[in-house]
PDB file of C-alpha atoms in Angstrom:
ATOM      1  CA  MET X   1       3.822 -13.152  26.331  1.00 34.00           C
ATOM      2  CA  ALA X   2       1.708 -10.996  28.396  1.00 39.00           C
ATOM      3  CA  GLY X   3       1.946  -7.857  26.458  1.00 42.00           C
ATOM      4  CA  PRO X   4       0.459  -7.033  23.053  1.00 44.00           C
ATOM      5  CA  ALA X   5       2.351  -8.427  20.314  1.00 43.00           C
ATOM      6  CA  GLY X   6       4.015  -5.608  18.068  1.00 56.00           C
ATOM      7  CA  HIS X   7       3.639  -3.110  20.676  1.00 85.00           C
ATOM      8  CA  ALA X   8       5.568   0.214  20.031  1.00 88.00           C
ATOM      9  CA  LEU X   9       6.660  -0.042  23.233  1.00 95.00           C
ATOM     10  CA  ALA X  10       8.150  -3.641  22.850  1.00 95.00           C
ATOM     11  CA  ARG X  11      10.617  -1.887  20.092  1.00 93.00           C
ATOM     12  CA  ALA X  12      11.561   1.215  21.663  1.00 96.00           C
ATOM     13  CA  ARG X  13      15.537   1.453  22.721  1.00 97.00           C
ATOM     14  CA  SER X  14      15.175   5.063  24.326  1.00 98.00           C
ATOM     15  CA  LEU X  15      13.051   5.842  27.381  1.00 98.00           C
ATOM     16  CA  LEU X  16      13.151   9.373  28.160  1.00 98.00           C
ATOM     17  CA  PHE X  17      12.089  10.595  31.609  1.00 98.00           C
ATOM     18  CA  VAL X  18      10.369  13.939  31.970  1.00 98.00           C
ATOM     19  CA  PRO X  19       8.980  15.291  35.435  1.00 98.00           C
ATOM     20  CA  GLY X  20       5.595  15.463  35.233  1.00 98.00           C
ATOM     21  CA  HIS X  21       5.290  18.548  36.990  1.00 98.00           C
ATOM     22  CA  THR X  22       6.995  20.431  33.761  1.00 98.00           C
ATOM     23  CA  PRO X  23       4.463  20.533  31.217  1.00 97.00           C
ATOM     24  CA  GLN X  24       6.750  22.568  29.056  1.00 97.00           C
ATOM     25  CA  ARG X  25       9.181  19.840  28.231  1.00 97.00           C
ATOM     26  CA  PHE X  26       6.167  17.371  27.100  1.00 98.00           C
ATOM     27  CA  ASP X  27       5.862  17.893  23.596  1.00 97.00           C
ATOM     28  CA  ARG X  28       9.833  18.913  23.669  1.00 97.00           C
ATOM     29  CA  ALA X  29      10.406  15.428  24.939  1.00 97.00           C
ATOM     30  CA  LEU X  30       8.272  13.660  22.334  1.00 96.00           C
ATOM     31  CA  ALA X  31       9.948  15.403  19.679  1.00 96.00           C
ATOM     32  CA  SER X  32      13.668  15.065  21.190  1.00 96.00           C
ATOM     33  CA  GLY X  33      14.270  11.784  19.029  1.00 96.00           C
ATOM     34  CA  ALA X  34      13.363   9.559  22.228  1.00 97.00           C
ATOM     35  CA  ASP X  35      11.377   6.321  21.245  1.00 97.00           C
ATOM     36  CA  ALA X  36       9.404   6.846  24.485  1.00 97.00           C
ATOM     37  CA  VAL X  37       8.389   9.334  26.875  1.00 98.00           C
ATOM     38  CA  ILE X  38       8.104   8.725  30.659  1.00 98.00           C
ATOM     39  CA  LEU X  39       5.897  11.323  32.593  1.00 98.00           C
ATOM     40  CA  ASP X  40       7.031  11.328  36.053  1.00 98.00           C
ATOM     41  CA  LEU X  41       4.952  11.183  39.223  1.00 98.00           C
ATOM     42  CA  GLU X  42       7.300   9.490  41.387  1.00 97.00           C
ATOM     43  CA  ASP X  43      11.269  10.499  42.042  1.00 93.00           C
ATOM     44  CA  ALA X  44      11.422  13.368  39.829  1.00 95.00           C
ATOM     45  CA  VAL X  45       8.383  15.362  41.664  1.00 97.00           C
ATOM     46  CA  ALA X  46       8.614  16.756  44.797  1.00 96.00           C
ATOM     47  CA  PRO X  47       5.768  15.727  47.441  1.00 96.00           C
ATOM     48  CA  HIS X  48       3.977  19.184  47.357  1.00 97.00           C
ATOM     49  CA  ASP X  49       3.944  19.088  43.269  1.00 97.00           C
ATOM     50  CA  LYS X  50       2.668  15.599  42.864  1.00 98.00           C
ATOM     51  CA  PRO X  51      -0.996  16.690  42.809  1.00 98.00           C
ATOM     52  CA  VAL X  52      -0.595  19.199  40.184  1.00 98.00           C
ATOM     53  CA  ALA X  53       1.901  16.722  38.288  1.00 98.00           C
ATOM     54  CA  ARG X  54      -0.947  14.567  38.131  1.00 98.00           C
ATOM     55  CA  GLU X  55      -3.247  17.402  36.681  1.00 98.00           C
ATOM     56  CA  HIS X  56      -0.689  18.488  34.305  1.00 98.00           C
ATOM     57  CA  VAL X  57      -0.047  14.792  32.884  1.00 98.00           C
ATOM     58  CA  ALA X  58      -3.530  14.073  32.576  1.00 98.00           C
ATOM     59  CA  ALA X  59      -4.156  17.212  30.552  1.00 97.00           C
ATOM     60  CA  TRP X  60      -1.534  16.591  28.222  1.00 97.00           C
ATOM     61  CA  LEU X  61      -2.636  12.646  27.519  1.00 97.00           C
ATOM     62  CA  ARG X  62      -6.157  13.998  26.867  1.00 95.00           C
ATOM     63  CA  GLY X  63      -4.837  16.603  23.965  1.00 94.00           C
ATOM     64  CA  LEU X  64      -2.619  13.781  22.736  1.00 93.00           C
ATOM     65  CA  GLY X  65      -3.829  13.080  18.863  1.00 79.00           C
ATOM     66  CA  GLY X  66      -2.826  10.836  16.720  1.00 69.00           C
ATOM     67  CA  THR X  67      -0.579   7.740  17.250  1.00 85.00           C
ATOM     68  CA  ALA X  68       2.041  10.049  19.384  1.00 91.00           C
ATOM     69  CA  ARG X  69       0.225   8.195  22.617  1.00 92.00           C
ATOM     70  CA  GLU X  70       1.655   4.669  21.522  1.00 93.00           C
ATOM     71  CA  ARG X  71       5.434   6.428  23.101  1.00 95.00           C
ATOM     72  CA  VAL X  72       4.122   7.773  25.739  1.00 97.00           C
ATOM     73  CA  LEU X  73       4.387   6.166  29.599  1.00 98.00           C
ATOM     74  CA  VAL X  74       3.484   7.325  33.094  1.00 98.00           C
ATOM     75  CA  ARG X  75       5.662   6.330  36.029  1.00 98.00           C
ATOM     76  CA  LEU X  76       3.565   5.883  39.255  1.00 98.00           C
ATOM     77  CA  ASN X  77       4.357   6.689  42.546  1.00 98.00           C
ATOM     78  CA  ALA X  78       5.859   3.209  44.344  1.00 96.00           C
ATOM     79  CA  GLY X  79       3.739   1.178  46.980  1.00 92.00           C
ATOM     80  CA  ASP X  80       5.795   2.133  50.249  1.00 92.00           C
ATOM     81  CA  ALA X  81       4.466   6.033  49.279  1.00 94.00           C
ATOM     82  CA  PRO X  82       0.853   4.433  50.152  1.00 95.00           C
ATOM     83  CA  ASP X  83      -0.782   7.745  50.312  1.00 96.00           C
ATOM     84  CA  GLU X  84       0.993   8.848  46.685  1.00 97.00           C
ATOM     85  CA  HIS X  85       0.301   5.481  45.226  1.00 97.00           C
ATOM     86  CA  ALA X  86      -3.271   5.633  46.440  1.00 97.00           C
ATOM     87  CA  ALA X  87      -3.927   8.817  44.818  1.00 98.00           C
ATOM     88  CA  ASP X  88      -2.267   7.534  41.500  1.00 98.00           C
ATOM     89  CA  LEU X  89      -4.579   4.849  41.576  1.00 98.00           C
ATOM     90  CA  ALA X  90      -7.290   7.110  42.026  1.00 97.00           C
ATOM     91  CA  TRP X  91      -6.214   9.327  39.089  1.00 98.00           C
ATOM     92  CA  LEU X  92      -5.757   6.377  36.751  1.00 97.00           C
ATOM     93  CA  ARG X  93      -9.539   5.574  37.350  1.00 97.00           C
ATOM     94  CA  GLU X  94     -10.454   8.712  36.481  1.00 96.00           C
ATOM     95  CA  LEU X  95      -8.344   9.391  33.082  1.00 95.00           C
ATOM     96  CA  GLY X  96     -10.806   7.129  31.027  1.00 90.00           C
ATOM     97  CA  THR X  97      -9.713   7.044  27.099  1.00 90.00           C
ATOM     98  CA  ALA X  98      -6.702   9.581  28.010  1.00 94.00           C
ATOM     99  CA  LEU X  99      -4.820   6.475  29.354  1.00 96.00           C
ATOM    100  CA  PRO X 100      -0.912   6.250  28.283  1.00 96.00           C
ATOM    101  CA  ALA X 101       0.422   3.318  26.343  1.00 96.00           C
ATOM    102  CA  GLY X 102       2.513   1.984  29.610  1.00 97.00           C
ATOM    103  CA  LEU X 103       2.427   2.330  32.956  1.00 98.00           C
ATOM    104  CA  VAL X 104       6.387   1.771  35.001  1.00 98.00           C
ATOM    105  CA  VAL X 105       5.688   0.619  38.255  1.00 98.00           C
ATOM    106  CA  PRO X 106       8.358   1.506  40.439  1.00 98.00           C
ATOM    107  CA  LYS X 107       9.839  -0.976  42.836  1.00 98.00           C
ATOM    108  CA  ALA X 108       7.881  -4.058  41.611  1.00 98.00           C
ATOM    109  CA  ALA X 109       8.234  -6.908  43.338  1.00 97.00           C
ATOM    110  CA  SER X 110       4.927  -8.839  43.412  1.00 96.00           C
ATOM    111  CA  VAL X 111       2.125  -9.845  40.834  1.00 98.00           C
ATOM    112  CA  ILE X 112      -0.690  -8.322  43.488  1.00 97.00           C
ATOM    113  CA  THR X 113       0.314  -4.840  42.751  1.00 96.00           C
ATOM    114  CA  LEU X 114       0.504  -5.110  38.789  1.00 98.00           C
ATOM    115  CA  ASP X 115      -2.876  -6.616  39.427  1.00 97.00           C
ATOM    116  CA  VAL X 116      -4.377  -3.687  41.503  1.00 97.00           C
ATOM    117  CA  ILE X 117      -2.834  -0.829  38.872  1.00 98.00           C
ATOM    118  CA  ALA X 118      -4.349  -2.897  36.205  1.00 97.00           C
ATOM    119  CA  GLN X 119      -7.678  -2.787  37.711  1.00 97.00           C
ATOM    120  CA  ALA X 120      -7.652   0.757  38.160  1.00 97.00           C
ATOM    121  CA  ALA X 121      -6.619   1.199  34.372  1.00 96.00           C
ATOM    122  CA  GLY X 122      -9.538  -0.335  33.803  1.00 93.00           C
ATOM    123  CA  ALA X 123      -8.153  -0.993  30.377  1.00 90.00           C
ATOM    124  CA  PRO X 124      -4.996  -3.390  28.867  1.00 91.00           C
ATOM    125  CA  VAL X 125      -2.410  -0.888  28.886  1.00 95.00           C
ATOM    126  CA  ALA X 126       0.947  -2.102  29.064  1.00 97.00           C
ATOM    127  CA  LEU X 127       2.638  -2.179  32.682  1.00 98.00           C
ATOM    128  CA  LEU X 128       6.890  -2.117  32.856  1.00 98.00           C
ATOM    129  CA  PRO X 129       7.673  -3.259  36.509  1.00 98.00           C
ATOM    130  CA  LEU X 130      10.998  -1.737  37.569  1.00 98.00           C
ATOM    131  CA  VAL X 131      12.913  -3.940  39.622  1.00 98.00           C
ATOM    132  CA  GLU X 132      14.499  -2.080  42.259  1.00 98.00           C
ATOM    133  CA  SER X 133      14.801  -4.279  44.792  1.00 98.00           C
ATOM    134  CA  ALA X 134      16.175  -7.695  46.403  1.00 98.00           C
ATOM    135  CA  ASP X 135      12.418  -8.747  46.461  1.00 98.00           C
ATOM    136  CA  GLY X 136      11.634  -7.738  42.884  1.00 98.00           C
ATOM    137  CA  TRP X 137      15.129  -9.640  41.574  1.00 98.00           C
ATOM    138  CA  ALA X 138      13.417 -12.895  43.549  1.00 98.00           C
ATOM    139  CA  ALA X 139      10.240 -12.213  41.817  1.00 98.00           C
ATOM    140  CA  ALA X 140      11.596 -11.392  38.561  1.00 98.00           C
ATOM    141  CA  ASP X 141      10.281 -14.570  36.678  1.00 98.00           C
ATOM    142  CA  ALA X 142       6.937 -13.806  38.479  1.00 98.00           C
ATOM    143  CA  LEU X 143       6.868 -10.426  37.576  1.00 98.00           C
ATOM    144  CA  ALA X 144       7.819 -11.175  33.377  1.00 98.00           C
ATOM    145  CA  ARG X 145       5.123 -13.762  33.595  1.00 98.00           C
ATOM    146  CA  ALA X 146       2.088 -11.210  34.869  1.00 98.00           C
ATOM    147  CA  PRO X 147      -0.831 -10.020  32.653  1.00 96.00           C
ATOM    148  CA  GLN X 148      -0.195  -7.057  30.554  1.00 97.00           C
ATOM    149  CA  VAL X 149       3.450  -7.081  31.180  1.00 98.00           C
ATOM    150  CA  LEU X 150       5.538  -6.085  28.001  1.00 98.00           C
ATOM    151  CA  ARG X 151       9.010  -5.356  29.375  1.00 98.00           C
ATOM    152  CA  LEU X 152      11.141  -5.385  32.521  1.00 98.00           C
ATOM    153  CA  VAL X 153      13.019  -2.342  33.480  1.00 98.00           C
ATOM    154  CA  PHE X 154      15.990  -2.268  35.808  1.00 98.00           C
ATOM    155  CA  GLY X 155      16.428   0.360  38.533  1.00 98.00           C
ATOM    156  CA  HIS X 156      19.791  -0.368  39.327  1.00 98.00           C
ATOM    157  CA  LEU X 157      20.539   2.834  41.508  1.00 97.00           C
ATOM    158  CA  ASP X 158      17.550   1.731  43.927  1.00 97.00           C
ATOM    159  CA  PHE X 159      18.758  -1.675  43.416  1.00 98.00           C
ATOM    160  CA  GLN X 160      22.397  -0.839  45.055  1.00 97.00           C
ATOM    161  CA  LEU X 161      20.781   1.293  47.847  1.00 96.00           C
ATOM    162  CA  ASP X 162      18.544  -1.548  48.852  1.00 97.00           C
ATOM    163  CA  LEU X 163      21.305  -4.072  49.478  1.00 97.00           C
ATOM    164  CA  GLY X 164      24.093  -1.695  50.381  1.00 97.00           C
ATOM    165  CA  LEU X 165      26.095  -2.169  47.313  1.00 96.00           C
ATOM    166  CA  ALA X 166      29.240   0.262  46.177  1.00 94.00           C
ATOM    167  CA  CYS X 167      29.219  -0.850  42.877  1.00 95.00           C
ATOM    168  CA  GLY X 168      32.482   0.734  40.633  1.00 93.00           C
ATOM    169  CA  PRO X 169      32.163   2.270  37.002  1.00 90.00           C
ATOM    170  CA  ALA X 170      31.952  -0.805  35.212  1.00 93.00           C
ATOM    171  CA  GLN X 171      29.450  -2.068  37.755  1.00 96.00           C
ATOM    172  CA  ASP X 172      29.997  -6.059  37.608  1.00 95.00           C
ATOM    173  CA  GLU X 173      28.689  -6.445  40.870  1.00 96.00           C
ATOM    174  CA  LEU X 174      25.666  -6.273  39.190  1.00 98.00           C
ATOM    175  CA  LEU X 175      26.048  -8.694  36.229  1.00 98.00           C
ATOM    176  CA  PRO X 176      24.143 -11.316  38.193  1.00 97.00           C
ATOM    177  CA  VAL X 177      21.175  -9.146  38.145  1.00 98.00           C
ATOM    178  CA  ARG X 178      21.239  -7.847  34.323  1.00 98.00           C
ATOM    179  CA  LEU X 179      21.276 -11.580  33.474  1.00 98.00           C
ATOM    180  CA  ALA X 180      18.689 -12.741  35.429  1.00 98.00           C
ATOM    181  CA  LEU X 181      16.030  -9.957  34.243  1.00 98.00           C
ATOM    182  CA  VAL X 182      17.323 -10.272  30.565  1.00 98.00           C
ATOM    183  CA  ALA X 183      16.577 -14.868  31.290  1.00 98.00           C
ATOM    184  CA  ALA X 184      13.553 -14.138  32.721  1.00 98.00           C
ATOM    185  CA  SER X 185      12.016 -12.203  30.189  1.00 98.00           C
ATOM    186  CA  ARG X 186      13.189 -14.547  27.419  1.00 97.00           C
ATOM    187  CA  ARG X 187      11.580 -16.932  29.349  1.00 98.00           C
ATOM    188  CA  ALA X 188       8.439 -15.354  29.439  1.00 98.00           C
ATOM    189  CA  GLY X 189       8.634 -14.231  25.749  1.00 97.00           C
ATOM    190  CA  LEU X 190       9.242 -10.458  26.520  1.00 97.00           C
ATOM    191  CA  ALA X 191      10.932  -8.095  24.447  1.00 96.00           C
ATOM    192  CA  ALA X 192      14.423  -7.618  25.978  1.00 97.00           C
ATOM    193  CA  PRO X 193      14.620  -5.533  29.153  1.00 98.00           C
ATOM    194  CA  VAL X 194      15.057  -2.180  29.842  1.00 98.00           C
ATOM    195  CA  ASP X 195      18.354  -0.950  31.526  1.00 98.00           C
ATOM    196  CA  GLY X 196      19.088   1.932  34.007  1.00 98.00           C
ATOM    197  CA  VAL X 197      20.008   5.235  33.689  1.00 98.00           C
ATOM    198  CA  SER X 198      23.187   6.595  33.048  1.00 97.00           C
ATOM    199  CA  PRO X 199      23.399   9.657  35.897  1.00 96.00           C
ATOM    200  CA  ASP X 200      25.890  11.915  34.397  1.00 96.00           C
ATOM    201  CA  ILE X 201      24.314  13.602  31.361  1.00 96.00           C
ATOM    202  CA  HIS X 202      28.279  15.475  30.603  1.00 96.00           C
ATOM    203  CA  ASP X 203      29.968  12.359  30.501  1.00 96.00           C
ATOM    204  CA  GLU X 204      29.285  10.613  27.138  1.00 97.00           C
ATOM    205  CA  THR X 205      32.288   8.059  27.452  1.00 97.00           C
ATOM    206  CA  LEU X 206      30.667   6.682  30.051  1.00 96.00           C
ATOM    207  CA  THR X 207      27.125   6.845  28.584  1.00 97.00           C
ATOM    208  CA  GLN X 208      28.221   5.139  25.902  1.00 97.00           C
ATOM    209  CA  ALA X 209      29.966   2.184  27.713  1.00 97.00           C
ATOM    210  CA  ASP X 210      26.954   1.793  29.938  1.00 98.00           C
ATOM    211  CA  VAL X 211      25.122   1.398  26.630  1.00 98.00           C
ATOM    212  CA  ALA X 212      27.606  -0.967  25.001  1.00 97.00           C
ATOM    213  CA  ARG X 213      27.462  -3.426  28.589  1.00 97.00           C
ATOM    214  CA  SER X 214      23.595  -3.100  28.399  1.00 98.00           C
ATOM    215  CA  ARG X 215      23.757  -4.456  24.382  1.00 96.00           C
ATOM    216  CA  ARG X 216      26.532  -6.960  25.436  1.00 96.00           C
ATOM    217  CA  LEU X 217      24.041  -8.351  27.786  1.00 97.00           C
ATOM    218  CA  GLY X 218      20.769  -8.745  26.073  1.00 96.00           C
ATOM    219  CA  PHE X 219      19.329  -5.751  26.740  1.00 98.00           C
ATOM    220  CA  GLY X 220      16.611  -3.773  24.320  1.00 96.00           C
ATOM    221  CA  ALA X 221      16.725  -0.681  25.545  1.00 98.00           C
ATOM    222  CA  LYS X 222      17.937   2.107  28.061  1.00 98.00           C
ATOM    223  CA  LEU X 223      16.116   4.887  30.511  1.00 98.00           C
ATOM    224  CA  CYS X 224      17.472   8.483  29.590  1.00 98.00           C
ATOM    225  CA  ILE X 225      17.167  11.307  31.653  1.00 98.00           C
ATOM    226  CA  HIS X 226      18.177  13.899  29.092  1.00 97.00           C
ATOM    227  CA  PRO X 227      17.562  14.064  25.573  1.00 97.00           C
ATOM    228  CA  SER X 228      21.379  14.290  24.852  1.00 97.00           C
ATOM    229  CA  GLN X 229      21.538  10.811  25.643  1.00 98.00           C
ATOM    230  CA  VAL X 230      19.127   9.495  23.349  1.00 98.00           C
ATOM    231  CA  PRO X 231      21.872   9.495  20.156  1.00 97.00           C
ATOM    232  CA  LEU X 232      23.722   7.749  22.134  1.00 98.00           C
ATOM    233  CA  VAL X 233      21.806   5.087  23.237  1.00 98.00           C
ATOM    234  CA  HIS X 234      20.328   4.727  19.731  1.00 97.00           C
ATOM    235  CA  ALA X 235      23.939   4.198  18.201  1.00 96.00           C
ATOM    236  CA  GLY X 236      24.899   1.887  20.756  1.00 96.00           C
ATOM    237  CA  LEU X 237      22.205  -0.338  20.793  1.00 96.00           C
ATOM    238  CA  ALA X 238      22.302  -0.609  17.091  1.00 92.00           C
ATOM    239  CA  PRO X 239      24.305  -2.854  15.074  1.00 89.00           C
ATOM    240  CA  SER X 240      27.722  -1.171  13.708  1.00 87.00           C
ATOM    241  CA  GLU X 241      28.625  -1.209   9.876  1.00 90.00           C
ATOM    242  CA  ALA X 242      31.273  -3.851  10.505  1.00 91.00           C
ATOM    243  CA  GLU X 243      28.619  -6.020  12.087  1.00 89.00           C
ATOM    244  CA  LEU X 244      25.955  -5.798   9.244  1.00 91.00           C
ATOM    245  CA  ASP X 245      29.101  -6.764   6.729  1.00 91.00           C
ATOM    246  CA  TRP X 246      29.615  -9.625   8.546  1.00 92.00           C
ATOM    247  CA  ALA X 247      26.259 -10.652   8.708  1.00 90.00           C
ATOM    248  CA  ARG X 248      25.716 -10.094   4.932  1.00 94.00           C
ATOM    249  CA  ARG X 249      29.133 -12.582   4.191  1.00 95.00           C
ATOM    250  CA  VAL X 250      27.921 -15.406   6.412  1.00 92.00           C
ATOM    251  CA  LEU X 251      24.664 -15.431   4.654  1.00 92.00           C
ATOM    252  CA  GLN X 252      26.001 -15.156   0.981  1.00 91.00           C
ATOM    253  CA  ALA X 253      28.583 -18.122   2.449  1.00 92.00           C
ATOM    254  CA  ASN X 254      25.981 -20.091   3.495  1.00 90.00           C
ATOM    255  CA  GLU X 255      24.076 -20.101   0.425  1.00 88.00           C
ATOM    256  CA  GLN X 256      27.251 -21.482  -1.329  1.00 89.00           C
ATOM    257  CA  ALA X 257      27.500 -23.889   1.372  1.00 88.00           C
ATOM    258  CA  ALA X 258      24.262 -25.328   0.460  1.00 83.00           C
ATOM    259  CA  GLY X 259      23.422 -25.948   3.711  1.00 77.00           C
ATOM    260  CA  ALA X 260      26.694 -27.313   5.219  1.00 85.00           C
ATOM    261  CA  VAL X 261      29.097 -26.323   8.140  1.00 87.00           C
ATOM    262  CA  PHE X 262      31.454 -24.092   6.962  1.00 92.00           C
ATOM    263  CA  GLN X 263      34.149 -21.715   7.632  1.00 91.00           C
ATOM    264  CA  LEU X 264      34.154 -17.523   7.727  1.00 92.00           C
ATOM    265  CA  ASP X 265      37.225 -15.647   8.280  1.00 91.00           C
ATOM    266  CA  GLY X 266      38.724 -19.026  10.221  1.00 90.00           C
ATOM    267  CA  ARG X 267      35.710 -19.409  12.393  1.00 92.00           C
ATOM    268  CA  MET X 268      33.092 -22.107  12.146  1.00 91.00           C
ATOM    269  CA  VAL X 269      29.653 -21.076  10.642  1.00 91.00           C
ATOM    270  CA  ASP X 270      26.999 -23.607  12.091  1.00 90.00           C
ATOM    271  CA  ALA X 271      22.853 -22.654  12.716  1.00 89.00           C
ATOM    272  CA  PRO X 272      23.282 -20.499  15.799  1.00 91.00           C
ATOM    273  CA  VAL X 273      25.991 -17.913  14.011  1.00 92.00           C
ATOM    274  CA  LEU X 274      23.586 -18.121  11.241  1.00 90.00           C
ATOM    275  CA  ARG X 275      20.755 -16.924  13.698  1.00 89.00           C
ATOM    276  CA  LYS X 276      22.872 -14.445  15.036  1.00 92.00           C
ATOM    277  CA  ALA X 277      23.705 -12.922  11.217  1.00 92.00           C
ATOM    278  CA  GLU X 278      20.188 -12.798  10.508  1.00 90.00           C
ATOM    279  CA  ARG X 279      19.113 -11.414  13.543  1.00 87.00           C
ATOM    280  CA  LEU X 280      21.361  -8.482  12.738  1.00 88.00           C
ATOM    281  CA  LEU X 281      20.079  -7.587   9.292  1.00 88.00           C
ATOM    282  CA  ASP X 282      16.678  -8.051  10.847  1.00 85.00           C
ATOM    283  CA  PHE X 283      17.164  -4.830  13.265  1.00 82.00           C
ATOM    284  CA  GLN X 284      14.920  -1.943  12.242  1.00 76.00           C
ATOM    285  CA  PRO X 285      15.059   1.329  13.737  1.00 75.00           C
ATOM    286  CA  PHE X 286      12.287   2.559  15.688  1.00 79.00           C
ATOM    287  CA  GLU X 287       9.734   4.631  13.405  1.00 73.00           C
ATOM    288  CA  HIS X 288       8.662   7.577  14.785  1.00 73.00           C
ATOM    289  CA  SER X 289       4.876   9.236  14.725  1.00 60.00           C
ATOM    290  CA  ARG X 290       5.065  12.419  13.467  1.00 49.00           C
ATOM    291  CA  SER X 291       1.368  13.189  14.861  1.00 48.00           C
ATOM    292  CA  THR X 292       0.652  14.676  18.153  1.00 48.00           C
TER     293      THR X 292
END
């Protein structure tokens, strides 16, 4: 695993976007209950606001104390906007010790790009490549194994645009891509990847369905665009009481079976089922720092 072992961002379930030119929202986002906050210099910021966004983000990061920095990321501008990307790299070089814990790299498709960003940061900041294109999909294994990469992130909206897809609400068309990112993360020993946003902040039912799909497919986190989505993500990614009860009964029955294969509720329980039960019971909610 290239990313730092035990890194707080490896355990984050919700990553909440905040536009970089809205500093009045930064502290509120950190206190919203989200596991991590992404200060956005890219899509959420108009071109004429990007210089001031960098200033606001840098000033806030420099004033951030305690362990709160461990929950803060910045999304940079992509390489297809060369002027803004170059300005971001210069900005990173000037940050010094005020670096965030992680950098989200949009439209990631090349390890070289990740290397350039890491060199500009000048410190072992965590990198989260955002896979948003056919090229990114093809490079998933290389991106996952690159130095300093902590998790892969799926940008499914831009991905659909890149491939000319018109997905239905269930997004079945994207199943191969999501599975590819989960598998690439597993092969590289990374934390489970981060799934894309649910763009309709008023449709809780759809958001819950999106989170349920993410969990079924092996994702461990989700991007959020509004604080109201955070509790839905946390609830959807956590084991249910029924699952926890099943896991406890599995382990209790295993003790009685003394290591032999046994049946529970009419189903065979062997080593993979035991590991699933143990994993459910090992689930630990993210512990938020109260220090800013």
